[in-house]
Coordinates of C-alpha atoms and ligand atoms in Angstrom, one line a residue:
M116 CA -3.8 -1.3 30.9
K117 CA -2.0 -3.9 33.0
T118 CA 1.7 -3.1 33.4
V119 CA 4.6 -5.5 33.8
T120 CA 8.2 -4.3 34.5
T121 CA 11.3 -6.3 33.6
D122 CA 15.1 -5.6 33.6
R123 CA 15.3 -7.4 30.2
I124 CA 16.0 -5.7 26.9
V125 CA 12.9 -6.0 24.8
I126 CA 13.3 -7.0 21.1
V127 CA 10.2 -6.7 18.9
G128 CA 10.3 -9.2 16.1
A129 CA 12.0 -12.6 15.5
G130 CA 13.6 -12.4 12.0
L131 CA 17.3 -12.3 11.2
G132 CA 17.8 -8.9 12.8
A133 CA 16.2 -9.8 16.1
L134 CA 17.8 -13.2 16.4
Y135 CA 21.3 -12.0 15.6
A136 CA 20.9 -9.0 18.0
A137 CA 19.7 -11.2 20.8
L138 CA 22.8 -13.5 20.3
K139 CA 25.2 -10.5 20.3
L140 CA 23.5 -9.1 23.5
A141 CA 24.1 -12.3 25.4
P142 CA 24.6 -12.8 28.3
R143 CA 22.5 -9.7 28.9
P144 CA 18.9 -10.8 29.4
V145 CA 16.6 -10.3 26.5
V146 CA 12.9 -10.9 25.8
M147 CA 11.9 -11.4 22.2
I148 CA 8.3 -10.7 21.0
S149 CA 7.6 -13.2 18.3
P150 CA 4.1 -13.4 16.7
E151 CA 4.8 -16.9 15.3
P152 CA 6.8 -19.9 16.4
L153 CA 10.5 -19.0 15.7
G154 CA 11.3 -19.3 12.0
E155 CA 7.8 -18.5 10.7
G156 CA 6.3 -15.2 9.7
A157 CA 9.6 -13.5 8.8
S158 CA 10.9 -12.5 5.4
S159 CA 14.3 -13.6 6.5
A160 CA 13.4 -17.3 6.2
W161 CA 12.2 -16.8 2.6
A162 CA 15.3 -15.2 1.2
Q163 CA 16.4 -17.2 -1.8
G164 CA 19.5 -15.4 -3.2
G165 CA 21.8 -15.0 -0.3
V166 CA 24.0 -12.4 1.4
A167 CA 26.1 -9.9 -0.5
A168 CA 29.8 -9.7 0.6
A169 CA 33.1 -9.1 -1.2
M170 CA 34.6 -12.5 -0.6
D171 CA 36.6 -13.0 -3.8
A172 CA 40.3 -11.9 -3.5
K173 CA 39.8 -9.7 -6.7
D174 CA 36.6 -8.1 -5.3
S175 CA 36.6 -5.3 -2.7
P176 CA 34.3 -3.6 -0.2
Q177 CA 34.9 -0.4 -2.1
S178 CA 33.5 -1.9 -5.3
H179 CA 30.5 -3.3 -3.3
A180 CA 29.9 0.1 -1.8
A181 CA 30.1 1.8 -5.2
D182 CA 27.5 -0.7 -6.6
T183 CA 25.3 0.0 -3.6
E184 CA 25.5 3.8 -4.2
R185 CA 24.9 3.4 -8.0
A186 CA 21.8 1.2 -7.4
G187 CA 20.4 3.7 -4.8
A188 CA 20.0 6.4 -7.5
G189 CA 21.8 9.3 -5.7
T190 CA 20.4 8.9 -2.2
V191 CA 22.6 6.4 -0.5
D192 CA 24.6 7.6 2.5
P193 CA 28.2 6.8 1.6
V194 CA 29.2 6.6 5.3
V195 CA 26.6 3.8 5.8
A196 CA 27.5 2.1 2.5
D197 CA 31.2 2.0 3.7
L198 CA 30.2 0.8 7.2
V199 CA 28.1 -2.1 5.9
T200 CA 30.3 -3.3 3.0
R201 CA 33.6 -3.0 4.9
E202 CA 32.9 -5.8 7.4
A203 CA 30.6 -8.0 5.3
R204 CA 33.1 -10.8 5.1
E205 CA 33.4 -11.0 8.9
Y206 CA 29.6 -11.6 9.1
I207 CA 29.8 -14.5 6.6
F208 CA 32.6 -16.1 8.7
D209 CA 30.5 -15.5 11.9
L210 CA 27.4 -17.1 10.3
T211 CA 29.6 -20.0 9.2
T212 CA 30.8 -20.5 12.8
L213 CA 27.2 -20.3 14.0
G214 CA 26.4 -23.3 11.8
T215 CA 25.2 -21.9 8.4
P216 CA 26.1 -24.5 5.7
F217 CA 27.1 -22.1 2.9
D218 CA 27.7 -23.6 -0.5
R219 CA 31.5 -24.2 -0.7
T220 CA 34.0 -24.7 -3.5
P221 CA 36.2 -27.8 -3.5
D222 CA 39.1 -25.7 -2.2
G223 CA 37.1 -24.5 0.8
G224 CA 36.1 -21.1 -0.6
Y225 CA 32.5 -19.8 -0.9
V226 CA 30.4 -20.3 -4.0
L227 CA 29.5 -16.9 -5.2
S228 CA 26.5 -15.9 -7.4
R229 CA 26.2 -12.8 -9.5
E230 CA 23.0 -10.7 -9.3
A231 CA 21.8 -7.7 -11.2
A232 CA 23.7 -4.4 -10.7
H233 CA 26.6 -6.1 -8.9
S234 CA 29.9 -5.7 -10.8
F235 CA 31.2 -8.9 -9.3
A236 CA 29.9 -12.3 -8.3
R237 CA 29.5 -11.7 -4.5
V238 CA 26.4 -13.3 -3.2
V239 CA 27.0 -16.2 -0.9
R240 CA 24.3 -18.8 -1.0
V241 CA 23.1 -21.9 0.7
K242 CA 21.9 -25.1 -1.0
G243 CA 21.1 -23.1 -4.2
D244 CA 18.1 -21.0 -3.3
Q245 CA 17.7 -21.9 0.5
A246 CA 19.9 -19.1 2.1
G247 CA 17.2 -17.5 4.3
A248 CA 15.8 -20.8 5.7
E249 CA 19.2 -22.2 6.4
I250 CA 20.7 -19.1 8.1
M251 CA 17.5 -18.8 10.2
A252 CA 17.6 -22.5 11.2
A253 CA 21.2 -22.1 12.4
L254 CA 20.5 -19.0 14.4
I255 CA 17.3 -20.4 15.9
E256 CA 19.3 -23.4 17.2
Q257 CA 21.8 -21.0 18.8
V258 CA 19.0 -18.8 20.3
R259 CA 17.2 -21.9 21.8
E260 CA 20.5 -22.8 23.5
T261 CA 21.2 -19.4 24.9
P262 CA 19.8 -19.1 28.4
S263 CA 19.7 -15.2 28.5
I264 CA 17.2 -15.1 25.6
Q265 CA 13.5 -15.6 26.5
V266 CA 11.2 -15.9 23.4
L267 CA 7.5 -15.0 23.9
E268 CA 6.0 -16.9 20.9
G269 CA 2.5 -16.0 20.0
T270 CA 2.8 -12.3 21.0
M271 CA 2.9 -9.1 19.1
A272 CA 3.6 -5.4 19.7
V273 CA 0.9 -2.8 19.1
D274 CA 2.0 0.4 20.8
L275 CA 5.0 2.2 22.3
E276 CA 4.8 4.2 25.5
V277 CA 6.7 7.5 25.4
S278 CA 7.6 9.8 28.2
D279 CA 9.6 13.0 27.3
D280 CA 10.6 11.6 23.9
R281 CA 12.0 8.5 25.6
I282 CA 10.5 5.0 25.1
T283 CA 9.6 3.4 28.4
G284 CA 7.3 0.5 27.3
V285 CA 5.8 -1.5 24.6
A286 CA 2.2 -2.7 24.6
I287 CA 2.0 -6.4 23.6
Q288 CA -0.9 -8.8 23.1
K289 CA -1.5 -12.3 21.8
S290 CA -1.1 -12.5 18.1
D291 CA -3.8 -15.2 17.3
E292 CA -7.1 -14.3 15.7
N293 CA -8.8 -13.6 19.1
R294 CA -5.9 -11.4 20.3
S295 CA -6.0 -10.4 24.0
A296 CA -6.1 -7.3 26.2
P297 CA -2.7 -5.6 25.8
I298 CA -0.1 -5.6 28.5
M299 CA 2.3 -2.7 28.9
L300 CA 5.8 -4.2 29.1
R301 CA 8.4 -1.8 30.6
G302 CA 11.9 -2.9 29.9
A303 CA 15.6 -1.8 30.1
A304 CA 15.8 -0.8 26.4
F305 CA 13.8 -1.4 23.2
L306 CA 15.0 -2.7 19.9
L307 CA 12.5 -2.8 17.0
A308 CA 13.3 -5.6 14.4
G309 CA 9.8 -6.0 13.1
G310 CA 10.5 -6.1 9.3
G311 CA 9.3 -4.1 6.4
S312 CA 5.9 -3.4 4.9
G313 CA 5.6 -5.3 1.6
G314 CA 2.4 -7.0 2.8
L315 CA 0.6 -3.7 2.9
Y316 CA 0.2 -4.4 -0.8
A317 CA -2.2 -6.9 -2.3
L318 CA 0.5 -8.2 -4.6
T319 CA 3.5 -9.0 -2.5
T320 CA 6.3 -11.5 -1.9
N321 CA 6.3 -10.9 1.9
P322 CA 4.8 -13.1 4.6
H323 CA 1.3 -12.1 5.9
R324 CA 2.7 -10.7 9.1
I325 CA 5.0 -8.2 7.4
R326 CA 2.6 -5.3 7.0
G327 CA 4.4 -2.2 8.2
Q328 CA 3.0 -2.6 11.7
V329 CA 6.2 -1.9 13.6
I330 CA 7.1 1.1 11.4
G331 CA 3.6 2.5 11.9
M332 CA 3.8 1.9 15.7
A333 CA 7.1 3.9 15.9
A334 CA 5.7 6.7 13.8
R335 CA 2.6 6.9 16.0
A336 CA 4.9 7.2 19.0
G337 CA 6.7 10.2 17.3
A338 CA 9.7 8.6 15.6
E339 CA 10.9 10.1 12.4
I340 CA 10.5 8.1 9.2
S341 CA 12.9 8.3 6.2
D342 CA 12.5 7.4 2.5
A343 CA 9.0 6.0 3.1
E344 CA 8.1 6.4 -0.6
F345 CA 10.9 4.0 -1.8
V346 CA 9.3 0.6 -2.1
Q347 CA 11.0 -2.0 -4.2
F348 CA 8.8 -4.1 -6.5
H349 CA 10.4 -7.5 -7.5
P350 CA 9.9 -7.9 -11.2
T351 CA 9.3 -11.6 -11.3
A352 CA 6.8 -12.7 -8.6
M353 CA 4.8 -15.6 -10.0
D354 CA 1.4 -14.3 -11.2
V355 CA -0.6 -17.4 -10.1
G356 CA -3.2 -16.0 -7.8
E357 CA -1.4 -17.0 -4.6
D358 CA -1.1 -14.5 -1.6
P359 CA 1.8 -13.9 -1.0
A360 CA 3.0 -14.4 -4.5
P361 CA 5.9 -16.9 -4.8
L362 CA 9.1 -15.5 -6.1
A363 CA 10.9 -16.6 -9.3
T364 CA 14.4 -15.5 -8.2
E365 CA 16.5 -13.1 -10.2
A366 CA 19.1 -15.8 -10.4
L367 CA 16.9 -17.5 -13.1
R368 CA 17.5 -14.5 -15.4
G369 CA 21.2 -14.7 -14.4
E370 CA 21.1 -18.2 -15.8
G371 CA 19.7 -16.9 -19.1
A372 CA 15.9 -17.1 -18.6
I373 CA 14.1 -14.5 -20.8
L374 CA 11.0 -12.5 -20.5
I375 CA 8.4 -12.9 -23.2
N376 CA 4.7 -11.8 -23.6
K377 CA 1.7 -13.8 -24.9
D378 CA 2.8 -13.2 -28.5
G379 CA 6.2 -14.7 -27.7
H380 CA 7.9 -11.3 -28.0
R381 CA 11.1 -10.8 -25.9
F382 CA 10.3 -7.3 -24.8
M383 CA 13.3 -6.4 -22.6
T384 CA 15.6 -6.2 -25.6
D385 CA 13.5 -3.2 -26.8
I386 CA 14.0 -1.4 -23.5
H387 CA 17.5 -1.8 -22.0
A388 CA 21.0 -2.9 -23.3
D389 CA 21.2 -5.4 -20.4
A390 CA 17.8 -6.8 -21.4
E391 CA 16.5 -9.1 -18.6
L392 CA 19.5 -8.2 -16.4
A393 CA 18.6 -4.4 -16.4
P394 CA 18.2 -2.9 -12.9
R395 CA 15.3 -4.3 -10.9
D396 CA 13.1 -1.1 -11.2
V397 CA 13.5 -1.0 -15.0
V398 CA 12.5 -4.6 -15.4
A399 CA 9.6 -4.2 -12.9
R400 CA 8.2 -1.2 -14.9
A401 CA 8.5 -3.1 -18.2
I402 CA 6.6 -6.1 -16.9
Y403 CA 4.0 -3.8 -15.3
A404 CA 3.5 -2.1 -18.7
Q405 CA 3.1 -5.5 -20.5
K406 CA 0.5 -6.6 -17.8
Q407 CA -1.4 -3.3 -18.0
A408 CA -1.6 -3.7 -21.8
G409 CA -3.0 -7.2 -21.4
N410 CA 0.1 -8.8 -22.9
R411 CA 0.5 -11.5 -20.1
P412 CA 4.3 -11.2 -19.3
M413 CA 6.0 -14.6 -18.6
L414 CA 9.5 -15.8 -17.6
D415 CA 10.7 -18.4 -20.0
T416 CA 13.3 -20.8 -18.5
R417 CA 12.9 -23.5 -21.1
A418 CA 15.9 -22.9 -23.3
A419 CA 18.2 -21.7 -20.5
L420 CA 17.5 -24.4 -18.0
G421 CA 15.1 -27.0 -19.3
E422 CA 14.7 -29.8 -16.8
K423 CA 17.7 -28.5 -14.7
I424 CA 15.4 -26.0 -13.1
K425 CA 14.0 -28.8 -11.0
T426 CA 17.4 -29.6 -9.3
Q427 CA 19.1 -26.2 -9.4
F428 CA 16.1 -24.1 -8.2
P429 CA 14.1 -26.5 -6.0
S430 CA 11.9 -23.8 -4.4
V431 CA 10.8 -22.3 -7.8
A432 CA 10.2 -25.8 -9.1
E433 CA 8.0 -26.6 -6.2
Y434 CA 6.0 -23.3 -6.5
C435 CA 5.4 -24.2 -10.2
A436 CA 4.4 -27.8 -9.5
R437 CA 1.8 -26.7 -6.9
N438 CA 0.3 -24.4 -9.5
G439 CA 0.2 -27.0 -12.3
I440 CA 3.1 -25.4 -14.3
D441 CA 5.9 -27.4 -15.8
P442 CA 8.6 -24.8 -16.3
A443 CA 10.6 -27.2 -18.6
Q444 CA 7.6 -27.1 -21.0
E445 CA 5.9 -23.8 -20.5
P446 CA 6.8 -20.2 -19.4
I447 CA 5.9 -18.9 -15.9
P448 CA 3.4 -16.0 -15.7
V449 CA 5.0 -13.1 -13.7
A450 CA 4.0 -9.7 -12.3
P451 CA 5.9 -7.1 -10.2
A452 CA 5.1 -7.4 -6.4
A453 CA 6.0 -5.3 -3.4
H454 CA 9.1 -6.9 -2.1
Y455 CA 11.3 -4.6 0.0
H456 CA 10.9 -1.3 1.8
M457 CA 13.9 0.9 1.5
G458 CA 12.3 3.4 3.8
G459 CA 11.6 2.9 7.5
I460 CA 12.3 4.3 10.9
T461 CA 15.2 6.8 10.7
T462 CA 18.4 5.5 12.4
D463 CA 21.9 6.8 12.9
T464 CA 25.1 4.8 12.5
K465 CA 24.6 3.4 16.0
G466 CA 21.1 2.1 15.1
R467 CA 19.4 4.7 17.3
S468 CA 16.0 6.1 16.3
T469 CA 15.1 9.8 16.9
L470 CA 13.5 8.7 20.2
E471 CA 15.6 7.9 23.2
N472 CA 16.0 4.3 24.4
L473 CA 14.7 3.0 21.0
W474 CA 17.0 1.2 18.5
V475 CA 16.0 -0.3 15.2
C476 CA 17.6 -2.8 12.8
G477 CA 16.7 -4.7 9.7
E478 CA 14.0 -3.8 7.2
A479 CA 12.0 -1.7 9.7
S480 CA 14.9 0.8 9.8
S481 CA 16.0 3.4 7.3
T482 CA 19.8 3.6 7.7
G483 CA 20.6 5.3 4.4
L484 CA 22.1 2.2 2.9
H485 CA 19.6 1.5 0.2
G486 CA 18.7 5.0 -1.1
A487 CA 15.9 4.8 -3.7
N488 CA 16.7 1.2 -4.7
R489 CA 18.2 -1.7 -2.8
L490 CA 21.0 -3.6 -4.4
A491 CA 20.1 -7.3 -4.5
S492 CA 21.1 -9.3 -1.4
N493 CA 22.0 -6.2 0.7
G494 CA 18.9 -6.7 2.8
L495 CA 20.2 -9.6 4.9
L496 CA 23.6 -8.0 5.2
E497 CA 22.2 -4.8 6.5
A498 CA 20.1 -6.7 9.0
L499 CA 23.2 -8.5 10.3
V500 CA 25.4 -5.4 10.5
F501 CA 22.9 -3.2 12.2
A502 CA 21.7 -6.0 14.6
R503 CA 25.3 -6.1 15.9
V504 CA 25.7 -2.3 15.9
C505 CA 22.5 -2.0 17.9
A506 CA 23.6 -4.7 20.3
L507 CA 26.9 -3.1 21.0
N508 CA 25.4 0.4 21.5
I509 CA 22.6 -1.0 23.8
A510 CA 25.2 -2.9 25.8
D511 CA 27.2 0.3 26.2
K512 CA 24.2 2.2 27.5
V513 CA 22.3 -0.3 29.5
S514 CA 23.7 -2.2 32.4
C515 CA 21.6 -5.3 33.2
N516 CA 23.1 -8.7 33.9
E517 CA 20.3 -10.7 35.4
A518 CA 16.6 -10.8 35.1
A519 CA 13.9 -13.3 36.0
P520 CA 12.0 -14.9 33.1
L521 CA 8.6 -13.2 32.4
D522 CA 5.5 -15.1 33.1
L523 CA 2.7 -13.1 31.5
M524 CA -1.0 -13.8 31.9
F525 CA -3.0 -12.4 29.1
E526 CA -6.7 -11.6 29.6
E527 CA -9.5 -11.4 27.0
G528 CA -10.0 -8.2 25.0
G529 CA -8.1 -6.5 22.2
E530 CA -9.2 -6.3 18.6
A531 CA -7.8 -7.9 15.5
P532 CA -8.0 -5.9 12.2
D533 CA -11.1 -6.3 10.2
A534 CA -10.2 -8.6 7.2
E535 CA -12.3 -6.6 4.7
A536 CA -10.7 -3.4 5.7
V537 CA -7.2 -4.9 5.4
A538 CA -8.1 -6.2 1.9
T539 CA -9.3 -2.8 0.9
L540 CA -6.1 -1.2 2.2
R541 CA -3.9 -3.7 0.4
N542 CA -5.8 -3.3 -2.9
T543 CA -5.6 0.5 -2.6
M544 CA -1.8 0.3 -2.1
T545 CA -1.3 -2.0 -5.2
D546 CA -3.7 -0.1 -7.4
L547 CA -2.9 3.5 -6.5
V548 CA 0.6 3.5 -4.8
G549 CA 2.2 0.9 -6.9
V550 CA 4.9 0.5 -9.6
V551 CA 3.9 3.7 -11.5
R552 CA 2.3 6.5 -9.4
N553 CA 0.6 9.8 -10.1
G554 CA -0.7 12.7 -8.0
D555 CA -4.4 12.0 -8.5
D556 CA -4.0 8.3 -7.6
L557 CA -2.0 9.1 -4.5
R558 CA -4.6 11.6 -3.3
R559 CA -7.3 9.0 -3.9
A560 CA -5.2 6.5 -1.9
L561 CA -4.8 8.9 1.0
H562 CA -8.5 9.5 1.0
T563 CA -9.3 5.8 1.2
I564 CA -6.7 5.2 3.9
A565 CA -8.2 8.1 6.0
A566 CA -11.7 6.6 5.7
L567 CA -10.4 3.1 6.7
E568 CA -8.5 4.5 9.6
A569 CA -11.5 6.5 10.9
A570 CA -13.6 3.4 10.9
S571 CA -11.2 1.2 13.0
T572 CA -10.1 1.0 16.6
S573 CA -7.8 -2.0 16.1
R574 CA -4.3 -0.8 17.1
A575 CA -2.7 -3.2 14.7
F576 CA -4.7 -1.8 11.9
L577 CA -4.0 1.8 12.9
N578 CA -0.3 0.9 12.7
M579 CA -0.8 -0.4 9.1
C580 CA -2.7 2.8 8.2
A581 CA 0.1 5.0 9.6
T582 CA 2.7 3.3 7.4
A583 CA 0.4 3.3 4.3
T584 CA -0.2 7.1 5.0
L585 CA 3.6 7.7 5.2
I586 CA 4.3 5.8 2.0
A587 CA 1.6 7.6 0.0
A588 CA 2.2 11.0 1.5
A589 CA 6.0 10.8 0.8
A590 CA 5.3 9.6 -2.7
L591 CA 2.9 12.6 -3.3
K592 CA 5.5 14.9 -1.9
R593 CA 8.4 13.6 -4.1
E594 CA 7.6 15.3 -7.4
E595 CA 10.2 13.4 -9.5
S596 CA 11.0 9.9 -10.6
R597 CA 14.0 8.3 -8.8
G598 CA 14.9 4.6 -8.4
A599 CA 11.9 2.6 -7.5
H600 CA 9.7 5.7 -7.2
E601 CA 8.2 6.4 -10.6
R602 CA 5.7 9.3 -11.1
S603 CA 4.1 9.3 -14.5
D604 CA 3.3 13.0 -14.0
F605 CA 7.0 13.8 -13.0
P606 CA 8.9 11.3 -15.2
E607 CA 12.4 12.7 -14.7
P608 CA 14.7 13.0 -11.6
L609 CA 15.1 16.5 -10.3
P610 CA 18.5 18.0 -11.2
G611 CA 21.3 17.8 -8.7
P612 CA 22.1 15.3 -6.0
G613 CA 19.1 13.2 -4.7
K614 CA 17.7 14.0 -1.3
R615 CA 16.5 11.5 1.3
S616 CA 13.0 12.3 2.6
R617 CA 12.3 12.7 6.3
L618 CA 8.7 12.7 7.6
M619 CA 6.9 12.8 10.9
L620 CA 3.5 11.1 11.0
T621 CA 2.0 14.5 11.9
T622 CA 3.3 16.0 8.6
A623 CA 2.1 13.0 6.6
L624 CA -1.4 13.4 8.2
A625 CA -1.4 17.1 7.2
I626 CA -0.5 16.0 3.6
R627 CA -3.3 13.5 3.8
A628 CA -5.8 16.1 5.0
Q629 CA -4.9 18.4 2.2
A630 CA -5.2 15.6 -0.3
C631 CA -8.7 14.8 0.9
K632 CA -9.6 18.5 0.7
D633 CA -8.2 18.7 -2.9
L634 CA -10.5 15.8 -3.9
S635 CA -13.7 17.2 -2.4
Ligands
FAD91 C1 10.7 -13.8 -0.8 C2 11.8 -12.9 -0.3 C3 13.1 -13.2 -0.8 C4 14.2 -12.4 -0.4 N1 15.5 -12.7 -0.8 C5 16.5 -12.0 -0.3 C6 17.9 -12.3 -0.6 O1 18.1 -13.3 -1.3 N2 18.9 -11.6 0.0 C7 18.6 -10.5 0.8 O2 19.6 -9.9 1.3 N3 17.4 -10.2 1.1 C8 16.3 -10.9 0.6 N4 15.0 -10.5 1.0 C9 14.8 -9.4 1.9 C10 15.2 -9.9 3.3 O3 14.7 -11.2 3.5 C11 14.7 -9.0 4.4 O4 15.0 -7.7 4.1 C12 15.3 -9.3 5.8 O5 15.1 -10.7 6.0 C13 14.7 -8.5 6.8 O6 15.0 -9.0 8.1 P1 14.3 -8.5 9.4 O7 14.8 -9.2 10.5 O8 14.4 -7.0 9.4 O9 12.7 -8.8 9.1 P2 11.9 -10.1 9.0 O10 12.8 -11.3 8.7 O11 10.8 -9.9 8.1 O12 11.4 -10.3 10.5 C14 10.5 -9.5 11.1 C15 9.9 -10.1 12.3 O13 9.0 -9.2 13.0 C16 7.9 -9.8 13.3 N5 6.8 -8.9 13.5 C17 6.0 -8.2 12.5 N6 5.1 -7.4 13.1 C18 5.3 -7.5 14.4 C19 4.7 -7.0 15.5 N7 3.6 -6.1 15.4 N8 5.1 -7.3 16.8 C20 6.1 -8.1 16.9 N9 6.8 -8.7 15.9 C21 6.3 -8.4 14.7 C22 7.7 -10.9 12.3 O14 6.8 -11.9 12.7 C23 9.1 -11.4 12.1 O15 9.4 -12.3 13.1 C24 13.9 -11.3 0.5 C25 12.7 -11.0 1.0 C26 11.6 -11.8 0.6 C27 10.2 -11.6 1.1

């Protein structure tokens, strides 16, 4: 493989974590690996709700941390919850300075929304449901104006180079359909900010690019993975046959929208005292049960919002319009969809992975903040906090002040994943590793993943298979139900405090091999 050496810090990804870290590293020279033009392909730009932060004088970081721990079902690291919530306000002020037009009150305060499982209104938003797009637009403008940041648009990472447990390089190639022969890029330090893995599921709210590739790449290089089994399913993705499924934001239920089935029955009142505002995993399982029973669950916004949905929730109104639904007249069909991966590459409070010279931030990481269930709007906040933490720690360790821009010449070669194999993998994850799991299904999933992996030589696909294996193996190993991880064959949580899971890919592969044996 051709090798290129640079003194730049290499950042893999171009979502919120990557952009914010690059800005905080300035003026240290950075090269950013971005598969799409900046702003595209990242979950960050699709965030509707906003960023959680205790902004109200009566609210407190302690209350925010307590809600985070409660939502996480006994597996949140309290040190990390404290670290992230304590400084949340400062990040909102910084984003404001960087140009984000947050919704403001007439007296100059921030408009705050309340979301499920928060004991306070503490989600700062932009233009109603446009938070992600607007924050990203502001940061992209800053990145474009920062001379120390070079962005390689149209490139993606497929492998890490390791020497004595230290990362020395990342193999990158062109990200278009034809790909290219990979080039090994050796840099000063490596920060992975490649997002989560929701797109490994056929039913997902995540952009196509977000398919666990960066988590899998790190696992294949020998990094430890934590909490892989904890995947959050958003209860109200729109069930309209689109891939990815558009999101009907939780804020609609906050405004009084109700969930009904084809018979008009409001089923959440039978299940939880908070009805539609019960925790996300509870609502997701209820909707899943209705769908499995053929009852066609739907979100009914008619009485709560009527025509107002069109002005107050412009994104949702647009998704409805392009699918021929008038939400002021008829309910919106919904289904739970893979939305957020609580698990990821293990990091410590400095953002360091278990491999030297490799830092991780954003959804690709597992910091211990989310436990078994992420509190709504803590995703963007975690990406911001750990992007800065990583930048500070890298700046401490790596001295590089100048580096020439890279001029890479890619040659033909490389292999894109086979579309049919990807579709089989994604259907397997939704059907067998989804909202409600059981041992037999998980073994069957591992068997299918093993067969798909054996038939492929595409590095990108091998990365996806590694993450899928880690999710299914960790789910098989966790013989209890906790937070977003529900096992119909082990419906209760184990007694005592919850434990985070830690898995090396080698162990996950051994679990997979045993599962295949058990099936034969
Ligand atoms: C529809 C939707 C709504 C959401 N709403 C909210 C919300 O309101 N509040 C909240 O806090 N969170 C929300 N989330 C979650 C939140 O958006 C994410 O957790 C957060 O944006 C993650 O940021 P990130 O930088 O880690 O990843 P991303 O923003 O996903 O960026 C990942 C980047 O990595 C790149 N990448 C992927 N693979 C490779 C590769 N192999 N090589 C190089 N680059 C690669 C991608 O192209 C992308 O640029 C939402 C998510 C979705 C999908």
